[in-house]
Coordinates of N, CA and C in Angstrom, one line a residue:
M1 N 0.9 18.4 10.3 CA 1.2 18.0 8.9 C 0.6 16.6 8.7
V2 N -0.1 16.4 7.6 CA -0.8 15.2 7.2 C -0.1 14.6 6.0
L3 N 0.4 13.4 6.0 CA 1.1 12.8 4.9 C 0.2 11.9 4.1
K4 N 0.3 12.0 2.7 CA -0.4 11.1 1.8 C 0.6 10.1 1.3
V5 N 0.5 8.8 1.6 CA 1.4 7.8 1.2 C 0.9 7.0 0.0
I6 N 1.8 6.7 -1.0 CA 1.4 5.8 -2.2 C 2.0 4.4 -1.9
T7 N 1.2 3.2 -1.9 CA 1.8 1.8 -1.8 C 1.3 0.7 -2.8
A8 N 2.0 -0.8 -3.0 CA 1.4 -1.8 -4.1 C 1.1 -3.1 -3.5
A9 N -0.7 -2.6 -3.6 CA -0.2 -3.7 -3.2 C 1.1 -3.1 -3.3
I10 N 1.2 -1.7 -3.3 CA 2.2 -0.7 -3.1 C 1.4 0.5 -2.6
F11 N 2.0 1.5 -2.0 CA 1.1 2.5 -1.4 C 1.7 3.9 -1.6
V12 N 0.7 4.9 -1.6 CA 1.0 6.3 -1.7 C 0.7 7.0 -0.4
A13 N 1.6 7.7 0.2 CA 1.3 8.4 1.5 C 1.2 9.9 1.2
T14 N 0.4 10.6 2.0 CA 0.3 12.0 1.8 C 0.3 12.6 3.2
F15 N 0.7 13.9 3.3 CA 0.5 14.7 4.5 C 0.3 16.1 4.0
A16 N -0.5 16.8 4.8 CA -0.8 18.2 4.5 C -0.1 19.1 5.5
S17 N 0.4 20.2 5.1 CA 1.0 21.1 6.0 C 0.0 22.2 6.4
S18 N -0.3 22.2 7.7 CA -1.3 23.2 8.1 C -0.7 24.6 8.2
G19 N -1.4 25.6 7.8 CA -0.9 27.0 7.9 C -0.1 27.4 6.7
L20 N 0.1 26.5 5.7 CA 0.8 26.9 4.5 C -0.2 27.2 3.4
S21 N 0.4 27.9 2.4 CA -0.5 28.3 1.3 C -0.9 27.1 0.5
K22 N -1.9 27.3 -0.4 CA -2.5 26.2 -1.1 C -1.4 25.5 -2.0
E23 N -0.5 26.2 -2.5 CA 0.6 25.6 -3.3 C 1.8 25.4 -2.4
L24 N 2.1 24.2 -2.0 CA 3.2 23.8 -1.1 C 4.5 23.9 -1.8
L25 N 5.5 24.6 -1.3 CA 6.8 24.7 -1.9 C 7.5 23.4 -1.7
P26 N 8.2 22.9 -2.7 CA 8.9 21.6 -2.6 C 9.8 21.4 -1.4
E27 N 10.5 22.5 -1.0 CA 11.4 22.4 0.1 C 10.7 22.3 1.4
K28 N 9.3 22.4 1.5 CA 8.6 22.2 2.7 C 8.3 20.7 2.9
C29 N 8.5 19.9 1.9 CA 8.3 18.4 2.1 C 9.6 17.8 2.6
P30 N 9.5 16.8 3.4 CA 10.7 16.1 3.9 C 11.4 15.4 2.8
T31 N 12.6 15.0 3.1 CA 13.4 14.2 2.1 C 12.6 13.0 1.7
Y32 N 12.7 12.7 0.4 CA 12.0 11.6 -0.3 C 10.5 11.8 -0.6
W33 N 10.0 13.0 -0.2 CA 8.6 13.3 -0.4 C 8.5 14.3 -1.6
T34 N 7.4 14.3 -2.3 CA 7.2 15.2 -3.4 C 6.0 16.1 -3.2
A35 N 6.1 17.4 -3.4 CA 5.0 18.3 -3.2 C 4.0 18.3 -4.4
F36 N 2.7 18.3 -4.1 CA 1.7 18.6 -5.1 C 0.6 19.3 -4.4
G37 N 0.2 20.4 -4.9 CA -0.8 21.2 -4.2 C -0.4 21.5 -2.8
D38 N -1.3 21.2 -1.8 CA -0.9 21.5 -0.4 C -0.6 20.2 0.4
H39 N -0.1 19.2 -0.3 CA 0.2 17.9 0.3 C 1.6 17.5 -0.2
C40 N 2.2 16.6 0.6 CA 3.5 16.0 0.2 C 3.2 14.5 0.0
Y41 N 3.7 13.9 -1.0 CA 3.5 12.5 -1.4 C 4.7 11.7 -1.4
R42 N 4.6 10.4 -1.1 CA 5.7 9.5 -1.2 C 5.2 8.1 -1.6
F43 N 5.9 7.5 -2.5 CA 5.6 6.2 -3.0 C 6.5 5.2 -2.3
F44 N 5.9 4.1 -1.8 CA 6.7 3.1 -1.2 C 6.5 1.8 -2.0
G45 N 7.6 1.3 -2.5 CA 7.5 0.1 -3.5 C 7.4 -1.2 -2.8
Q46 N 6.9 -1.3 -1.6 CA 6.8 -2.6 -0.9 C 5.5 -3.2 -1.2
R47 N 5.5 -4.5 -1.5 CA 4.2 -5.2 -1.7 C 3.6 -5.6 -0.4
V48 N 2.5 -4.9 0.0 CA 1.9 -5.1 1.3 C 0.4 -5.2 1.1
N49 N -0.3 -5.7 2.1 CA -1.7 -5.7 2.1 C -2.3 -4.4 2.6
L50 N -3.6 -4.2 2.6 CA -4.1 -2.9 2.9 C -3.8 -2.5 4.4
R51 N -3.9 -3.4 5.3 CA -3.6 -3.0 6.7 C -2.2 -2.6 6.9
E52 N -1.3 -3.3 6.2 CA 0.2 -2.9 6.3 C 0.4 -1.6 5.7
A53 N -0.3 -1.3 4.6 CA -0.1 0.0 3.9 C -0.6 1.1 4.8
Q54 N -1.8 0.9 5.4 CA -2.3 1.9 6.3 C -1.3 2.2 7.5
Y55 N -0.8 1.1 8.1 CA 0.1 1.2 9.2 C 1.4 2.0 8.7
N56 N 1.9 1.6 7.6 CA 3.2 2.2 7.1 C 2.9 3.7 6.9
C57 N 1.8 4.1 6.4 CA 1.5 5.5 6.2 C 1.5 6.3 7.6
R58 N 0.9 5.7 8.6 CA 0.9 6.3 9.9 C 2.3 6.5 10.5
I59 N 3.1 5.5 10.3 CA 4.4 5.6 11.0 C 5.4 6.5 10.1
H60 N 5.1 6.8 8.9 CA 5.9 7.6 8.1 C 5.5 9.1 8.1
G61 N 4.6 9.5 9.0 CA 4.3 10.9 9.2 C 5.5 11.6 9.5
S62 N 5.6 12.9 9.1 CA 6.9 13.6 9.3 C 6.6 14.8 10.2
G63 N 7.6 15.1 11.0 CA 7.5 16.3 11.9 C 6.4 16.2 12.9
G64 N 6.1 15.0 13.4 CA 5.0 14.9 14.3 C 3.7 14.8 13.6
G65 N 3.7 14.7 12.2 CA 2.5 14.6 11.4 C 2.0 13.2 11.4
F66 N 0.9 13.0 10.7 CA 0.2 11.7 10.6 C 0.0 11.4 9.2
G67 N 0.5 10.3 8.7 CA 0.4 9.9 7.3 C -0.9 9.1 7.0
Y68 N -1.4 9.3 5.8 CA -2.6 8.6 5.3 C -2.3 8.0 3.9
L69 N -3.0 7.0 3.6 CA -3.1 6.6 2.2 C -3.7 7.7 1.4
A70 N -3.2 7.9 0.2 CA -3.6 9.1 -0.6 C -5.1 9.2 -0.9
S71 N -5.6 10.4 -0.7 CA -7.0 10.7 -1.2 C -6.8 11.5 -2.4
I72 N -7.6 11.2 -3.4 CA -7.5 11.8 -4.8 C -8.7 12.7 -5.0
H73 N -8.5 14.0 -5.3 CA -9.6 14.9 -5.4 C -9.7 15.6 -6.8
S74 N -8.9 15.2 -7.8 CA -9.0 15.8 -9.1 C -8.2 14.9 -10.1
Q75 N -8.5 15.1 -11.4 CA -7.8 14.4 -12.4 C -6.3 14.7 -12.4
E76 N -6.0 15.9 -12.1 CA -4.6 16.3 -12.0 C -3.8 15.6 -10.9
E77 N -4.5 15.5 -9.7 CA -3.9 14.7 -8.6 C -3.7 13.2 -9.0
N78 N -4.8 12.7 -9.7 CA -4.7 11.3 -10.1 C -3.6 11.1 -11.1
D79 N -3.4 12.0 -12.0 CA -2.3 11.9 -13.0 C -0.9 12.0 -12.3
F80 N -0.8 12.9 -11.3 CA 0.4 13.1 -10.6 C 0.8 11.8 -9.9
I81 N -0.2 11.2 -9.2 CA 0.1 9.9 -8.5 C 0.5 8.8 -9.5
G82 N -0.2 8.8 -10.7 CA 0.2 7.8 -11.7 C 1.6 8.0 -12.2
T83 N 2.0 9.3 -12.3 CA 3.4 9.6 -12.7 C 4.4 9.1 -11.7
I84 N 4.1 9.4 -10.4 CA 5.0 8.9 -9.3 C 5.1 7.4 -9.4
F85 N 4.0 6.7 -9.5 CA 4.0 5.3 -9.5 C 4.8 4.7 -10.7
K86 N 4.6 5.2 -11.9 CA 5.3 4.7 -13.1 C 6.8 5.0 -13.0
S87 N 7.1 6.2 -12.5 CA 8.6 6.6 -12.5 C 9.3 5.9 -11.3
S88 N 8.6 5.3 -10.4 CA 9.2 4.7 -9.2 C 9.2 3.2 -9.3
T89 N 8.6 2.6 -10.3 CA 8.3 1.2 -10.4 C 9.0 0.6 -11.6
P90 N 9.7 -0.6 -11.5 CA 10.2 -1.2 -12.6 C 9.1 -1.5 -13.6
A91 N 9.5 -1.5 -14.9 CA 8.5 -1.6 -16.0 C 7.7 -2.9 -15.8
E92 N 8.3 -4.0 -15.4 CA 7.6 -5.3 -15.3 C 6.6 -5.3 -14.1
S93 N 6.7 -4.3 -13.2 CA 5.8 -4.2 -12.1 C 4.7 -3.2 -12.2
V94 N 4.5 -2.6 -13.4 CA 3.5 -1.5 -13.5 C 2.1 -2.0 -13.4
N95 N 1.9 -3.3 -13.6 CA 0.5 -3.9 -13.4 C 0.2 -4.2 -12.0
W96 N 1.1 -3.9 -11.0 CA 0.8 -4.1 -9.6 C -0.3 -3.2 -9.2
H97 N -1.0 -3.5 -8.2 CA -2.1 -2.6 -7.7 C -1.5 -1.6 -6.8
L98 N -2.2 -0.5 -6.7 CA -1.7 0.7 -5.9 C -2.7 1.0 -4.8
W99 N -2.4 0.9 -3.5 CA -3.3 1.2 -2.5 C -3.5 2.7 -2.4
I100 N -4.7 3.2 -2.3 CA -5.0 4.5 -2.0 C -6.0 4.5 -0.8
G101 N -6.4 5.6 -0.3 CA -7.2 5.7 0.9 C -8.7 5.5 0.8
L102 N -9.3 5.3 -0.4 CA -10.7 5.1 -0.6 C -11.1 3.7 -0.2
N103 N -12.1 3.6 0.7 CA -12.5 2.3 1.2 C -13.9 2.3 1.7
D104 N -14.5 1.1 1.8 CA -15.8 0.9 2.4 C -15.8 -0.1 3.5
E105 N -14.7 0.0 4.3 CA -14.5 -0.9 5.5 C -15.6 -0.8 6.5
R106 N -16.1 0.4 6.8 CA -17.1 0.6 7.8 C -18.5 0.2 7.4
E107 N -18.8 0.5 6.1 CA -20.2 0.2 5.6 C -20.0 -0.2 4.1
E108 N -20.4 -1.5 3.8 CA -20.3 -2.0 2.4 C -21.0 -1.0 1.4
G109 N -20.3 -0.6 0.4 CA -20.8 0.2 -0.6 C -20.8 1.7 -0.3
N110 N -20.4 2.1 0.9 CA -20.3 3.5 1.3 C -18.8 3.9 1.4
F111 N -18.3 4.5 0.3 CA -16.9 4.7 0.2 C -16.5 6.1 0.8
V112 N -15.4 6.0 1.6 CA -14.9 7.2 2.3 C -13.4 7.2 2.1
W113 N -12.8 8.4 2.2 CA -11.4 8.5 2.3 C -10.9 8.3 3.7
S114 N -9.7 7.6 3.8 CA -9.2 7.3 5.1 C -8.8 8.5 5.9
D115 N -8.5 9.7 5.2 CA -8.2 10.9 5.9 C -9.4 11.7 6.3
G116 N -10.6 11.3 6.0 CA -11.8 12.0 6.4 C -12.2 13.0 5.4
S117 N -11.5 13.2 4.3 CA -11.9 14.3 3.3 C -13.1 13.8 2.5
D118 N -13.8 14.7 1.9 CA -15.0 14.4 1.1 C -14.6 13.6 -0.2
V119 N -15.5 12.7 -0.6 CA -15.3 12.0 -1.9 C -15.9 12.8 -2.9
N120 N -15.1 13.6 -3.6 CA -15.6 14.5 -4.6 C -15.0 14.2 -6.0
F121 N -14.3 13.1 -6.2 CA -13.7 12.7 -7.4 C -13.6 11.2 -7.4
T122 N -14.2 10.6 -8.5 CA -14.0 9.2 -8.7 C -13.7 8.9 -10.1
L123 N -12.9 7.9 -10.4 CA -12.6 7.5 -11.7 C -12.6 6.0 -11.8
W124 N -13.8 5.4 -11.6 CA -13.9 4.0 -11.5 C -13.5 3.3 -12.8
A125 N -12.8 2.2 -12.8 CA -12.6 1.4 -13.9 C -14.0 0.7 -14.2
P126 N -14.2 0.2 -15.5 CA -15.4 -0.4 -15.8 C -15.7 -1.6 -14.9
G127 N -16.9 -1.7 -14.3 CA -17.3 -2.8 -13.4 C -16.8 -2.6 -12.0
Q128 N -16.3 -1.5 -11.7 CA -15.8 -1.2 -10.3 C -16.7 -0.1 -9.6
P129 N -16.7 0.0 -8.4 CA -16.0 -1.0 -7.4 C -16.8 -2.2 -7.3
E130 N -16.1 -3.4 -7.2 CA -16.8 -4.6 -7.1 C -16.7 -5.2 -5.7
G131 N -15.9 -4.6 -4.9 CA -15.9 -4.9 -3.5 C -15.1 -6.1 -3.1
G132 N -14.2 -6.6 -3.9 CA -13.3 -7.7 -3.5 C -12.4 -7.4 -2.4
R133 N -12.0 -8.4 -1.6 CA -11.1 -8.2 -0.5 C -9.7 -7.7 -0.8
S134 N -9.3 -7.8 -2.1 CA -8.0 -7.3 -2.5 C -8.0 -5.8 -2.8
Q135 N -9.2 -5.2 -2.8 CA -9.3 -3.8 -3.2 C -9.0 -2.9 -2.0

């Protein structure tokens, strides 16, 4: 099972259930996790840096699984993560940053998902990615 975690400078964690159908049944996700497609997601409202977010995802893997920062592959998945974030965050905190798994740590400008999946969806904000250390 692979977990996708959501974090804030908060993070989103995900994990995928191997051998399950494309549509994951909600009861297949552990407590505090939410199903979307074939992954389970969890939002963690801790303010952490990228390294801490990545570490927290790994240790929150369930059932022997391994968690990752969320990789986003569609507008629907992006909207789902946004909904989790907004519903789990106090209104005054909605402008916090959200860590996901897209990064260029290995090679500047070459973005990859931390779970190894293909980068087949991007929704860059104007002027992004600019490569700052806080991203």
